[in-house]
PDB file of C-alpha atoms and ligand atoms in Angstrom:
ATOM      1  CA  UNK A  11     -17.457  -8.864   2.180  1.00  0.00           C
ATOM      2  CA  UNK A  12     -13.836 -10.472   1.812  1.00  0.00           C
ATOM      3  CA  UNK A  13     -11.815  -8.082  -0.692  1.00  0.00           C
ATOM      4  CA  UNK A  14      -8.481  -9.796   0.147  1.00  0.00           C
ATOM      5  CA  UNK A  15      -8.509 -13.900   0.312  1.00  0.00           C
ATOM      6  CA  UNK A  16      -4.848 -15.166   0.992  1.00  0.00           C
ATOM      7  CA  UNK A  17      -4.631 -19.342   1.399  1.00  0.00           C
ATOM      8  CA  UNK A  18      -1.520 -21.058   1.776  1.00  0.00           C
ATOM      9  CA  UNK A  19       0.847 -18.021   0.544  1.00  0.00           C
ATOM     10  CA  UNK A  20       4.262 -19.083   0.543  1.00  0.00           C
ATOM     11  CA  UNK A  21       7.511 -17.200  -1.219  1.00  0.00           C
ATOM     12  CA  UNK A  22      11.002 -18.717  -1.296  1.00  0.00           C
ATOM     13  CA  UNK A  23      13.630 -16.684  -2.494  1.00  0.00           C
ATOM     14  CA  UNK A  24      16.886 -18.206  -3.628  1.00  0.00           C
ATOM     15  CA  UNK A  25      19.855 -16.137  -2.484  1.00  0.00           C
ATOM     16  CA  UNK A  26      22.573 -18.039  -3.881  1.00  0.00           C
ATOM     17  CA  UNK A  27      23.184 -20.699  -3.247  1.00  0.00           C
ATOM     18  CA  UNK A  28      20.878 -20.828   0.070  1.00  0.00           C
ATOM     19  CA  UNK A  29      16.550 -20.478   0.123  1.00  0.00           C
ATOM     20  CA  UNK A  30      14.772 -17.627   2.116  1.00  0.00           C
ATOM     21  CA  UNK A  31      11.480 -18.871   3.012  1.00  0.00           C
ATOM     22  CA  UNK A  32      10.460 -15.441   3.242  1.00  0.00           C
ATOM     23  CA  UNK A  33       6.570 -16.710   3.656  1.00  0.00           C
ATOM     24  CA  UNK A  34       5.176 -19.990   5.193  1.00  0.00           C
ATOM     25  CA  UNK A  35       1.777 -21.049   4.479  1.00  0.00           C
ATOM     26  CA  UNK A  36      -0.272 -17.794   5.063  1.00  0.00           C
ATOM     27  CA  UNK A  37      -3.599 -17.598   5.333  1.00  0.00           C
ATOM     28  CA  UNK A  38      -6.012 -15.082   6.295  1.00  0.00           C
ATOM     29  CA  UNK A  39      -9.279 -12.749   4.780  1.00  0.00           C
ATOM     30  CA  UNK A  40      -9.702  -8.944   4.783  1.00  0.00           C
ATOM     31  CA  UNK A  41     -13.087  -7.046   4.860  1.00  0.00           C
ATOM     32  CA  UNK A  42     -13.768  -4.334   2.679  1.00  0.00           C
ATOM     33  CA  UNK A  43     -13.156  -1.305   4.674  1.00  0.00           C
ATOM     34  CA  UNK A  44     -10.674  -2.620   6.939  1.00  0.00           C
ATOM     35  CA  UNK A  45      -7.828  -0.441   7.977  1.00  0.00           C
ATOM     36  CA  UNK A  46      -5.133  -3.334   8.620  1.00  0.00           C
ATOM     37  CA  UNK A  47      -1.454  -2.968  10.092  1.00  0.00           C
ATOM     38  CA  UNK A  48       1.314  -5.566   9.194  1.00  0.00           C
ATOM     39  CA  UNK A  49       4.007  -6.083  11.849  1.00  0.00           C
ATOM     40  CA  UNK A  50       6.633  -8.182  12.739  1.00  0.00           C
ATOM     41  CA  UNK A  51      10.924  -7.949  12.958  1.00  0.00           C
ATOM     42  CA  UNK A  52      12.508  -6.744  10.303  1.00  0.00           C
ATOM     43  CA  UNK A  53      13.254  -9.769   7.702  1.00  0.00           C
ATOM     44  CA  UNK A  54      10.031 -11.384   9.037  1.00  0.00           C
ATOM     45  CA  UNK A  55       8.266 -11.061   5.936  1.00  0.00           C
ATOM     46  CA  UNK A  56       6.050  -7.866   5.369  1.00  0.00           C
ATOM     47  CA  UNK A  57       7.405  -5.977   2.139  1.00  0.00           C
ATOM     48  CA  UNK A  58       7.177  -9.788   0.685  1.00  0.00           C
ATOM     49  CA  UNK A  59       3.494 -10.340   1.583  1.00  0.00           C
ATOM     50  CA  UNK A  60       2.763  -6.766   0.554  1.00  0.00           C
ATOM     51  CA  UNK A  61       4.302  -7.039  -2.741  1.00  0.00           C
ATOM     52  CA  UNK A  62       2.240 -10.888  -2.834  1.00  0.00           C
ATOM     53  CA  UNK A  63      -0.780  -8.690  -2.451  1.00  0.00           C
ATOM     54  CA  UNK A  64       0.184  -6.562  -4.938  1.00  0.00           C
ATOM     55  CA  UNK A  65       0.572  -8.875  -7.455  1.00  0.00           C
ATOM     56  CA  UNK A  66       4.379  -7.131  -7.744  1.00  0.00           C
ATOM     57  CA  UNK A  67       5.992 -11.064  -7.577  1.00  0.00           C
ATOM     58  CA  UNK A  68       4.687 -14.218  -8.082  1.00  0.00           C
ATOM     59  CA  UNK A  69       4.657 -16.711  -4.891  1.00  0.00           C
ATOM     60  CA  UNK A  70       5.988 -19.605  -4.430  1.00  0.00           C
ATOM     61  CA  UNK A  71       2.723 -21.392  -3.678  1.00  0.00           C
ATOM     62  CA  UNK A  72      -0.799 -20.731  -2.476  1.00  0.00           C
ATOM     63  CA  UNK A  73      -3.264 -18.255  -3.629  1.00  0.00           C
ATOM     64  CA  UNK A  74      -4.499 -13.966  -3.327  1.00  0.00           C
ATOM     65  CA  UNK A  75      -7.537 -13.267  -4.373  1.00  0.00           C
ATOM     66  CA  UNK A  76      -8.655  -9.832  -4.960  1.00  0.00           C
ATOM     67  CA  UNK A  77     -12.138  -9.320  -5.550  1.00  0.00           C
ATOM     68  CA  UNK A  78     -12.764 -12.884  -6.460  1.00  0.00           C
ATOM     69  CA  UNK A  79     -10.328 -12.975  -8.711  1.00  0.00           C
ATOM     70  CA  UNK A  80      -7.146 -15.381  -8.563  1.00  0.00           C
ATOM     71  CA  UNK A  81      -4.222 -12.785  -9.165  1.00  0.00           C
ATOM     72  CA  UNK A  82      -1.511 -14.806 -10.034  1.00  0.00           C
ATOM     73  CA  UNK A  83      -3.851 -16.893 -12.348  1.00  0.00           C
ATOM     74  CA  UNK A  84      -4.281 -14.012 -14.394  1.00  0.00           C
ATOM     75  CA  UNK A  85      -1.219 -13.053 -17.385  1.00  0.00           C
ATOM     76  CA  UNK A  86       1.029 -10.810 -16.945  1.00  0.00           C
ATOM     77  CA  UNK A  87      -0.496  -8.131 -18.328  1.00  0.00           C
ATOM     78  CA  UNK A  88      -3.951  -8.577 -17.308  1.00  0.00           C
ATOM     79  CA  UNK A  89      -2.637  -8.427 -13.570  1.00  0.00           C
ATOM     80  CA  UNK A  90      -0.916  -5.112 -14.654  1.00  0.00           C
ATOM     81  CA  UNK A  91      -4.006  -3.639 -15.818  1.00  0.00           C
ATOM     82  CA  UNK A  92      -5.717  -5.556 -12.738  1.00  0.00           C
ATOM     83  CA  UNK A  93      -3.371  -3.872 -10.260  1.00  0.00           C
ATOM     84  CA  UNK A  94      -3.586  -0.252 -11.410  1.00  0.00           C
ATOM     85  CA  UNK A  95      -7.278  -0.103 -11.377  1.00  0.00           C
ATOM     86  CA  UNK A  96      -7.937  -1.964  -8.068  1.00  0.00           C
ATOM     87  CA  UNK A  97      -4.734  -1.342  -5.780  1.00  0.00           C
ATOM     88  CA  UNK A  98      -2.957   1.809  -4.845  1.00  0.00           C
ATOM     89  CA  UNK A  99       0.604   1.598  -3.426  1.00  0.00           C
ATOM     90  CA  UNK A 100       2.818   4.011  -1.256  1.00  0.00           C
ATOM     91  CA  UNK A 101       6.276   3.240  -0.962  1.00  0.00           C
ATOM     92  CA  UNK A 102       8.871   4.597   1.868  1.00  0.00           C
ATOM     93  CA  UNK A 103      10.619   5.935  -1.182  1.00  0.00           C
ATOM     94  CA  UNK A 104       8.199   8.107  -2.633  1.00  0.00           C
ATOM     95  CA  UNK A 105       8.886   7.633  -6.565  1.00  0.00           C
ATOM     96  CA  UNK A 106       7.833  11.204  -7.198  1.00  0.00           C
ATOM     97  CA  UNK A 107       8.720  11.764 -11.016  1.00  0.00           C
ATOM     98  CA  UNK A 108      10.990  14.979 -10.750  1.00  0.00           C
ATOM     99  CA  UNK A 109      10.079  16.872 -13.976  1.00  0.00           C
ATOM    100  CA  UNK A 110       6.513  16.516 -13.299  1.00  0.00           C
ATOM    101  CA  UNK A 111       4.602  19.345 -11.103  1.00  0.00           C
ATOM    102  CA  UNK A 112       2.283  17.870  -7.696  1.00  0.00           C
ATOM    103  CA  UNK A 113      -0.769  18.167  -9.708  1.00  0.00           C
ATOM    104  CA  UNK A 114       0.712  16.111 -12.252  1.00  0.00           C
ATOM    105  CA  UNK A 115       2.175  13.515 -10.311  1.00  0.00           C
ATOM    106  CA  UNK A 116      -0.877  13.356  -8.481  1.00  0.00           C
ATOM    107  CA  UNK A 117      -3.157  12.561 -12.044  1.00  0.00           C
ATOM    108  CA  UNK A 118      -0.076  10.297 -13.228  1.00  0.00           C
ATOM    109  CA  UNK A 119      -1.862   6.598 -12.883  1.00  0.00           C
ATOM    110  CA  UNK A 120      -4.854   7.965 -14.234  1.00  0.00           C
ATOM    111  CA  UNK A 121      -3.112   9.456 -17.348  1.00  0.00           C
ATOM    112  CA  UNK A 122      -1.435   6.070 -17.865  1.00  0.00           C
ATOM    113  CA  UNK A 123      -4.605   4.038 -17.985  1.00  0.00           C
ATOM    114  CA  UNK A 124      -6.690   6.719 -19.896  1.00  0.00           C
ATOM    115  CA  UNK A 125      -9.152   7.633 -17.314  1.00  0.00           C
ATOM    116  CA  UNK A 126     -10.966  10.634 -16.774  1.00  0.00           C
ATOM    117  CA  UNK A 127      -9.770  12.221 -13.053  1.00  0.00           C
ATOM    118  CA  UNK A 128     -12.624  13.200 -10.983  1.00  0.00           C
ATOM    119  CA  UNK A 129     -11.464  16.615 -10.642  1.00  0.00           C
ATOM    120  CA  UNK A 130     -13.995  17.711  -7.611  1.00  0.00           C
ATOM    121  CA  UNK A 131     -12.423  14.843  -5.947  1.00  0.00           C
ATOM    122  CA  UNK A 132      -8.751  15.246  -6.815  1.00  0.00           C
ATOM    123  CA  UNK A 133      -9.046  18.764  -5.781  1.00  0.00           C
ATOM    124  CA  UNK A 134     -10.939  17.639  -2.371  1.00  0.00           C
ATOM    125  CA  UNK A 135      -8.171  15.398  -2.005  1.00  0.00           C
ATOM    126  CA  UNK A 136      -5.396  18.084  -3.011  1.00  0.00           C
ATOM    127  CA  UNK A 137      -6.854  20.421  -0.325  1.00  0.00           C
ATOM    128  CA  UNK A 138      -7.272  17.538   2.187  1.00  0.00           C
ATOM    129  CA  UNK A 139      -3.363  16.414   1.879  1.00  0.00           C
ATOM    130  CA  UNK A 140      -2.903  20.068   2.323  1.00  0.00           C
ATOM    131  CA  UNK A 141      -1.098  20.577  -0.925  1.00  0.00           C
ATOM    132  CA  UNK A 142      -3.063  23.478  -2.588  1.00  0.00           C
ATOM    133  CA  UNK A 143      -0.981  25.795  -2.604  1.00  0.00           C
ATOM    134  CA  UNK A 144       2.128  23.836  -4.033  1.00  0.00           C
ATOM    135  CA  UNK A 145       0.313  22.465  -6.839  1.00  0.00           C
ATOM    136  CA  UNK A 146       2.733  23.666  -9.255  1.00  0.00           C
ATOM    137  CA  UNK A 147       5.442  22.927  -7.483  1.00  0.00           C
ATOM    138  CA  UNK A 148       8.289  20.347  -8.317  1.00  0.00           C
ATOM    139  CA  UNK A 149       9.184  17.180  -5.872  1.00  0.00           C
ATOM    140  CA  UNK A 150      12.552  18.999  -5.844  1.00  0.00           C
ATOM    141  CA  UNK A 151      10.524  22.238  -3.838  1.00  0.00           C
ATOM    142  CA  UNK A 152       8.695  19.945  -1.705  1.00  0.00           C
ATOM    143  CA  UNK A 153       9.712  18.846   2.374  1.00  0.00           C
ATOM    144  CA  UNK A 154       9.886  15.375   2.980  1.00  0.00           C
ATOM    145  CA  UNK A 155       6.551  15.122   4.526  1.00  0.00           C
ATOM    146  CA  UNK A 156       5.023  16.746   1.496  1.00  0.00           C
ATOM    147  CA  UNK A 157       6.713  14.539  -1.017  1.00  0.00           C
ATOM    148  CA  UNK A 158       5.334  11.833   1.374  1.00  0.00           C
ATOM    149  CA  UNK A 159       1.813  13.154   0.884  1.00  0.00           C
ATOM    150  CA  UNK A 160       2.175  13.898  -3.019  1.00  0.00           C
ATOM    151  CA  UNK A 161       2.471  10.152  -2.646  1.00  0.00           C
ATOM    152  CA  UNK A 162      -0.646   9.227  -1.101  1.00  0.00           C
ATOM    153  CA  UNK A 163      -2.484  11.439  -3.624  1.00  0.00           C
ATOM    154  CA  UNK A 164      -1.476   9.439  -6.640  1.00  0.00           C
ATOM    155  CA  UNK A 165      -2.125   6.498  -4.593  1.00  0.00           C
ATOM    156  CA  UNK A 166      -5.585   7.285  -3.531  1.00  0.00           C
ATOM    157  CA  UNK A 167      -6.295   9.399  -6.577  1.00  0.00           C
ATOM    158  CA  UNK A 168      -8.835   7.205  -8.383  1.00  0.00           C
ATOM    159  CA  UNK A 169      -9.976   5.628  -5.509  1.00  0.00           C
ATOM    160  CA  UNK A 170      -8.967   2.055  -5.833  1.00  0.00           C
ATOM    161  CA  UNK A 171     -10.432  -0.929  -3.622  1.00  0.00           C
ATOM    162  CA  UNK A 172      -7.058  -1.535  -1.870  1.00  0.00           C
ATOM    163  CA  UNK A 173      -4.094   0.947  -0.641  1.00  0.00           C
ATOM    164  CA  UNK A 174      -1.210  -0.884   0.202  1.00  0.00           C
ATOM    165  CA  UNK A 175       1.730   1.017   1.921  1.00  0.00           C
ATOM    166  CA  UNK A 176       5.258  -0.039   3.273  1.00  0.00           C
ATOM    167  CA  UNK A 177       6.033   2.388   5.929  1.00  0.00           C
ATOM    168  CA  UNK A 178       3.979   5.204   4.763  1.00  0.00           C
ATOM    169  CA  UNK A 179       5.285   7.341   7.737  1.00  0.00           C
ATOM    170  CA  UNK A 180       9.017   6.080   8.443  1.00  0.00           C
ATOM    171  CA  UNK A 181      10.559   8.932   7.270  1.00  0.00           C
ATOM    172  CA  UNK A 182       8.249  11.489   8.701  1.00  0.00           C
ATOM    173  CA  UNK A 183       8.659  13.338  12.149  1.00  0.00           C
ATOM    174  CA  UNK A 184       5.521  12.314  13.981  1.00  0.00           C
ATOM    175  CA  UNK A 185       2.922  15.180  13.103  1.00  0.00           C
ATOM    176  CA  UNK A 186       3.460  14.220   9.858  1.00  0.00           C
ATOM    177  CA  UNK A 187       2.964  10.597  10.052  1.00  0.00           C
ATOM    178  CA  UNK A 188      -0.332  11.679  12.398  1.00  0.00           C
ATOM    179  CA  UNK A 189      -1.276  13.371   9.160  1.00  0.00           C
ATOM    180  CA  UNK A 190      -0.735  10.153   7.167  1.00  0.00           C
ATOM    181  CA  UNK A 191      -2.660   7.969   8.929  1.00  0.00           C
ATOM    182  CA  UNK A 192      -5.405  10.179   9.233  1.00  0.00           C
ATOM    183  CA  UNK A 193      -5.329  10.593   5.532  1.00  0.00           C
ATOM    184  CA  UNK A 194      -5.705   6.434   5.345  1.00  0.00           C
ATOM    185  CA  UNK A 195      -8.176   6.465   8.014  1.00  0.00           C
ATOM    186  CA  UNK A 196     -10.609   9.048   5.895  1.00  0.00           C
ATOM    187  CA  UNK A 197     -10.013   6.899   3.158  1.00  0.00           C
ATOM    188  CA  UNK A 198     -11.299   3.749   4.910  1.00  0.00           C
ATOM    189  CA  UNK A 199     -14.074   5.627   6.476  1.00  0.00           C
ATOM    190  CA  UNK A 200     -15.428   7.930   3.253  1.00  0.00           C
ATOM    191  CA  UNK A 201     -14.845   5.980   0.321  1.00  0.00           C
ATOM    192  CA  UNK A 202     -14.225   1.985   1.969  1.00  0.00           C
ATOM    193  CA  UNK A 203     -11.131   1.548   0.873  1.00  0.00           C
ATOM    194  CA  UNK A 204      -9.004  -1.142   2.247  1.00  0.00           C
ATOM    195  CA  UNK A 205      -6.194   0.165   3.911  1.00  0.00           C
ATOM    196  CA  UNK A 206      -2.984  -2.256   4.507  1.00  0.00           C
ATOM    197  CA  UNK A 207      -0.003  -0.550   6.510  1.00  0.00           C
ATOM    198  CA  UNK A 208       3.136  -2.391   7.305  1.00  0.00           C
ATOM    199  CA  UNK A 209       4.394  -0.353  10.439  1.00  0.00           C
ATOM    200  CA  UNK A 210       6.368  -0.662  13.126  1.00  0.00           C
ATOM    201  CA  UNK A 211       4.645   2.598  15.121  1.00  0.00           C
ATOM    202  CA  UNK A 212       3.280   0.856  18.012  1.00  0.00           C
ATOM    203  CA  UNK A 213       0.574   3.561  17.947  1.00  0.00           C
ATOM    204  CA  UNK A 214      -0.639   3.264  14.205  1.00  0.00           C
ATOM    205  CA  UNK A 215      -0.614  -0.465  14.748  1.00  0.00           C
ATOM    206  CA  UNK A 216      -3.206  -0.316  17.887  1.00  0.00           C
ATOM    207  CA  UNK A 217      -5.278   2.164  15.732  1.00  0.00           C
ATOM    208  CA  UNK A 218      -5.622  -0.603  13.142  1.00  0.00           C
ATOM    209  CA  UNK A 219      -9.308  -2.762  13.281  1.00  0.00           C
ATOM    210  CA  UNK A 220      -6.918  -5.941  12.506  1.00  0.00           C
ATOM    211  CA  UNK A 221      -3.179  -6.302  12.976  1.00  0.00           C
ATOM    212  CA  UNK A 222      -1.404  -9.099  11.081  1.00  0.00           C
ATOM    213  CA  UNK A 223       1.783 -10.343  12.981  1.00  0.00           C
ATOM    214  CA  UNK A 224       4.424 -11.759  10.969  1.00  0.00           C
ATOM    215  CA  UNK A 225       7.183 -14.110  12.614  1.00  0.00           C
ATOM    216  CA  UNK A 226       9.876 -15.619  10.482  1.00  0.00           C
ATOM    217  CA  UNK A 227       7.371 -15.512   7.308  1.00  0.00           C
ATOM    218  CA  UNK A 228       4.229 -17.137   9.769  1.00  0.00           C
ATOM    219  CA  UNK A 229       1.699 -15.407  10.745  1.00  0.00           C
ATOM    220  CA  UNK A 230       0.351 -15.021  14.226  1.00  0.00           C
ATOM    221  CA  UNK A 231      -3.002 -14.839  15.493  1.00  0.00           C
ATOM    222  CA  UNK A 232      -4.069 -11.388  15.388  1.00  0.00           C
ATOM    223  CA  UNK A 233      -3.702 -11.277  19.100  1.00  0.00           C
ATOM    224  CA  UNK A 234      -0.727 -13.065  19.818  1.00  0.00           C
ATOM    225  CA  UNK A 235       2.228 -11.191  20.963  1.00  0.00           C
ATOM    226  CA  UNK A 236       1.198  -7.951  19.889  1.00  0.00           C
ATOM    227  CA  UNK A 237       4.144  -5.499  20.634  1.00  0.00           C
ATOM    228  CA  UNK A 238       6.792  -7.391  21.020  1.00  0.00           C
ATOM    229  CA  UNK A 239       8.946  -7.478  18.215  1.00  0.00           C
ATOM    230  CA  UNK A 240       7.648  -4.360  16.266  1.00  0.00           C
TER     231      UNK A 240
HETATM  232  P1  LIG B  30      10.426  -7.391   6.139  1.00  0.00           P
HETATM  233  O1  LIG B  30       9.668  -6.531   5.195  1.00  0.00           O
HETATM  234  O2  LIG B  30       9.580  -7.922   7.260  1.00  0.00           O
HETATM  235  O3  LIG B  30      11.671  -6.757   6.636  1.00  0.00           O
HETATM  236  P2  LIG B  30      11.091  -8.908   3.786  1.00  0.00           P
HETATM  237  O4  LIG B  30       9.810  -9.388   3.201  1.00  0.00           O
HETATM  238  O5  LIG B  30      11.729  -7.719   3.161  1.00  0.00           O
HETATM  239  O6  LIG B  30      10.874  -8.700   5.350  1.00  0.00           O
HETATM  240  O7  LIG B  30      12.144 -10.086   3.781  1.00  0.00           O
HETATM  241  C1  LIG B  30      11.864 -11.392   4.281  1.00  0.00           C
HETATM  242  C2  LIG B  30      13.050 -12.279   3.994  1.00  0.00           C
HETATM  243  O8  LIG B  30      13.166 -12.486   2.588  1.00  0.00           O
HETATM  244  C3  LIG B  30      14.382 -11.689   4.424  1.00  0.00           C
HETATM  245  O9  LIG B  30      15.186 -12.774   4.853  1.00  0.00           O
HETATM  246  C4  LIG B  30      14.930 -11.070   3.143  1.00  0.00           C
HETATM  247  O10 LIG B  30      16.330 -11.055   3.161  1.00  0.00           O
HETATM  248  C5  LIG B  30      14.412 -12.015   2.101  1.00  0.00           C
HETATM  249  N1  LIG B  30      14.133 -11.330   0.811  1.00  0.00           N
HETATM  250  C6  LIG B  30      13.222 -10.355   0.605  1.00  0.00           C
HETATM  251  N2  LIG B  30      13.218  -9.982  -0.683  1.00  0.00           N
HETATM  252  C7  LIG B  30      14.160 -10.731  -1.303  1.00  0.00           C
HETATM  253  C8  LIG B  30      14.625 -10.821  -2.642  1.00  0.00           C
HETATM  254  N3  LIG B  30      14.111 -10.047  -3.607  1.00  0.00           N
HETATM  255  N4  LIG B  30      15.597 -11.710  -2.917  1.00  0.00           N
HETATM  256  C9  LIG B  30      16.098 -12.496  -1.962  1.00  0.00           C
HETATM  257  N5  LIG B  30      15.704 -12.478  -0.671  1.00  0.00           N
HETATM  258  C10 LIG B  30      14.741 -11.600  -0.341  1.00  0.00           C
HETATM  259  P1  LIG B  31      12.028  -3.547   5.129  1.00  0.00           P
HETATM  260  O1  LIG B  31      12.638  -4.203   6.319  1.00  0.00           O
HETATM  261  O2  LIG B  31      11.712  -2.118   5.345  1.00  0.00           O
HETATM  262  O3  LIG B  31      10.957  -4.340   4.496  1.00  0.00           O
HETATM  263  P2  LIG B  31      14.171  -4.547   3.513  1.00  0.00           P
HETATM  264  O4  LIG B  31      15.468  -3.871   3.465  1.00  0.00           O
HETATM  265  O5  LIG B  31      14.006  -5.817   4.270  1.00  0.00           O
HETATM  266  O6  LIG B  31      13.150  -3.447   4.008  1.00  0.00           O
HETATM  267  O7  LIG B  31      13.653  -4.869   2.055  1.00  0.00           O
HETATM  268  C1  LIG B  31      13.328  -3.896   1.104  1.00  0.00           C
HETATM  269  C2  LIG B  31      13.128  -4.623  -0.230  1.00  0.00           C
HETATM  270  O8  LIG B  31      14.418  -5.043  -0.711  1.00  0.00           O
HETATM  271  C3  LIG B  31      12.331  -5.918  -0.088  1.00  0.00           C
HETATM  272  O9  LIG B  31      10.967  -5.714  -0.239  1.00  0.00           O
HETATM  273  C4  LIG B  31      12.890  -6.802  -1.160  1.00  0.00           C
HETATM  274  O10 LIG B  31      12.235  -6.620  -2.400  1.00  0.00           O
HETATM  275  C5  LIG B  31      14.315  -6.342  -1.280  1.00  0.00           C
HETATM  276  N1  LIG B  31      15.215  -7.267  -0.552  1.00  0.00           N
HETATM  277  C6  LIG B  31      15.263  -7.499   0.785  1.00  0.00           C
HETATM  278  N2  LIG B  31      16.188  -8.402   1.090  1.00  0.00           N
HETATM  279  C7  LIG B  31      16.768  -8.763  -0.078  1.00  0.00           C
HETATM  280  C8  LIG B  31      17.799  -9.653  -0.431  1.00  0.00           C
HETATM  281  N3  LIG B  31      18.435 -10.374   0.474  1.00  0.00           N
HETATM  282  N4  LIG B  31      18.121  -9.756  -1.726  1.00  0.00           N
HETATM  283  C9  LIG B  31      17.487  -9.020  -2.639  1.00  0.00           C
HETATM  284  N5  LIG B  31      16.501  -8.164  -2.381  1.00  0.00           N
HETATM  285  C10 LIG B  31      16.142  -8.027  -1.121  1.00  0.00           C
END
């Protein structure tokens, strides 16, 4: 079943007094369940169509639909309520807030949209991300990698439909980004989530069911030039 329809996405940004056409007429379908990798040169697009996805910014022209529904047809505020029950998102930067324990972070979207955690599952999760025994601990106490991971718990915490992450394991050494992606790969295989990674780790990108190439805001064929400009 299609969770993600994208037809004709396009998104110009005006940067003075020049136009980025930071997308060009991007189409494409995702499964449920897919574990997808975005790639492509720097500037070629992929934090845009992520944040399309998203429904962070509005395109320029062309449609996402999520679910069945038309995102950007929705109000403002619908799509914000939209968004936080259906899509998850990890950032590079991890947007921990710093007066707030793991635990807490961790229950944070759930708190803000009145929902009752799961609390077998967050602690499954807790354990799983390896976190147990830091529970209590501030971001400030944390390593990178487990700030990283503190991250991916709020994000997968009430299981949405869709986790979207920019560069989930840039700023990891690469046992922790193994971690990472192992963590998005249970989540795709357990609960049939939809994982989309932007990435430019050759090896997370040929672990991916589909990779999206992005060229100067087209996309490739999923098979075209794989590797070379990652
Ligand atoms: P990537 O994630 O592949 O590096 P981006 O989506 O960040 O690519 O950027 C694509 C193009 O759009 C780049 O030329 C970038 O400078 C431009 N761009 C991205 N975001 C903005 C913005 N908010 N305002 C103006 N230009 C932007
Ligand atoms: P990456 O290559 O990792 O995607 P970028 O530095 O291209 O990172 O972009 C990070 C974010 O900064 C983008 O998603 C976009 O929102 C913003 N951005 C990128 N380029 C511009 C720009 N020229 N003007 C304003 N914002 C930008």
């Amino acid at each position: 079943m299609n969770v993600i329809t994208v037809d004709g996405l396009s998104k110009t940004y005006d940067q003075g007094t020049t136009q980025v056409n930071a997308l060009k007429d991007v189409s494409f379908n995702i499964n449920q369940g897919e574990f997808v990798a975005v790639v492509g040169a720097s500037g070629s697009g992929k934090s845009t169509l992520l944040h399309m996805l998203g429904g962070l910014d509005k395109p320029s022209g062309g449609y996402v639909h999520i679910d069945g529904e038309d995102l950007y047809a929705l109000k403002e505020k619908e799509r914000a309520v939209f968004r936080r029950r259906k899509i998850g998102f990890i950032f590079q930067a991890y947007n921990l807030i710093p007066v707030l324990n793991v635990e807490e972070n961790i229950h944070l979207p759930l708190l803000l949209d009145h929902r009752q955690p799961d609390k077998a599952y967050i602690n499954d999760l807790i354990h799983t991300l390896g976190l147990h025994e830091r529970r209590r601990h501030l971001p400030s106490e944390l390593s990178g990698g487990q700030q990283q991971r503190v991250a991916i718990g709020r994000a997968l915490a009430y299981r949405p439909a869709i986790v979207l992450a920019d560069e989930p394991t840039g700023n990891l050494d690469s046992a922790n980004g193994r971690e990472v992606i192992e963590l998005l790969k249970l989540a795709v295989r357990q609960y049939h989530q939809t994982v989309i990674v932007i990435t430019h780790d050759m090896n997370i990108a040929s672990e991916a069911d589909r990779v999206l190439h992005l060229q100067d805001g087209k996309l490739l064929n999923d098979t075209q030039s794989l590797g070379r400009d990652l």
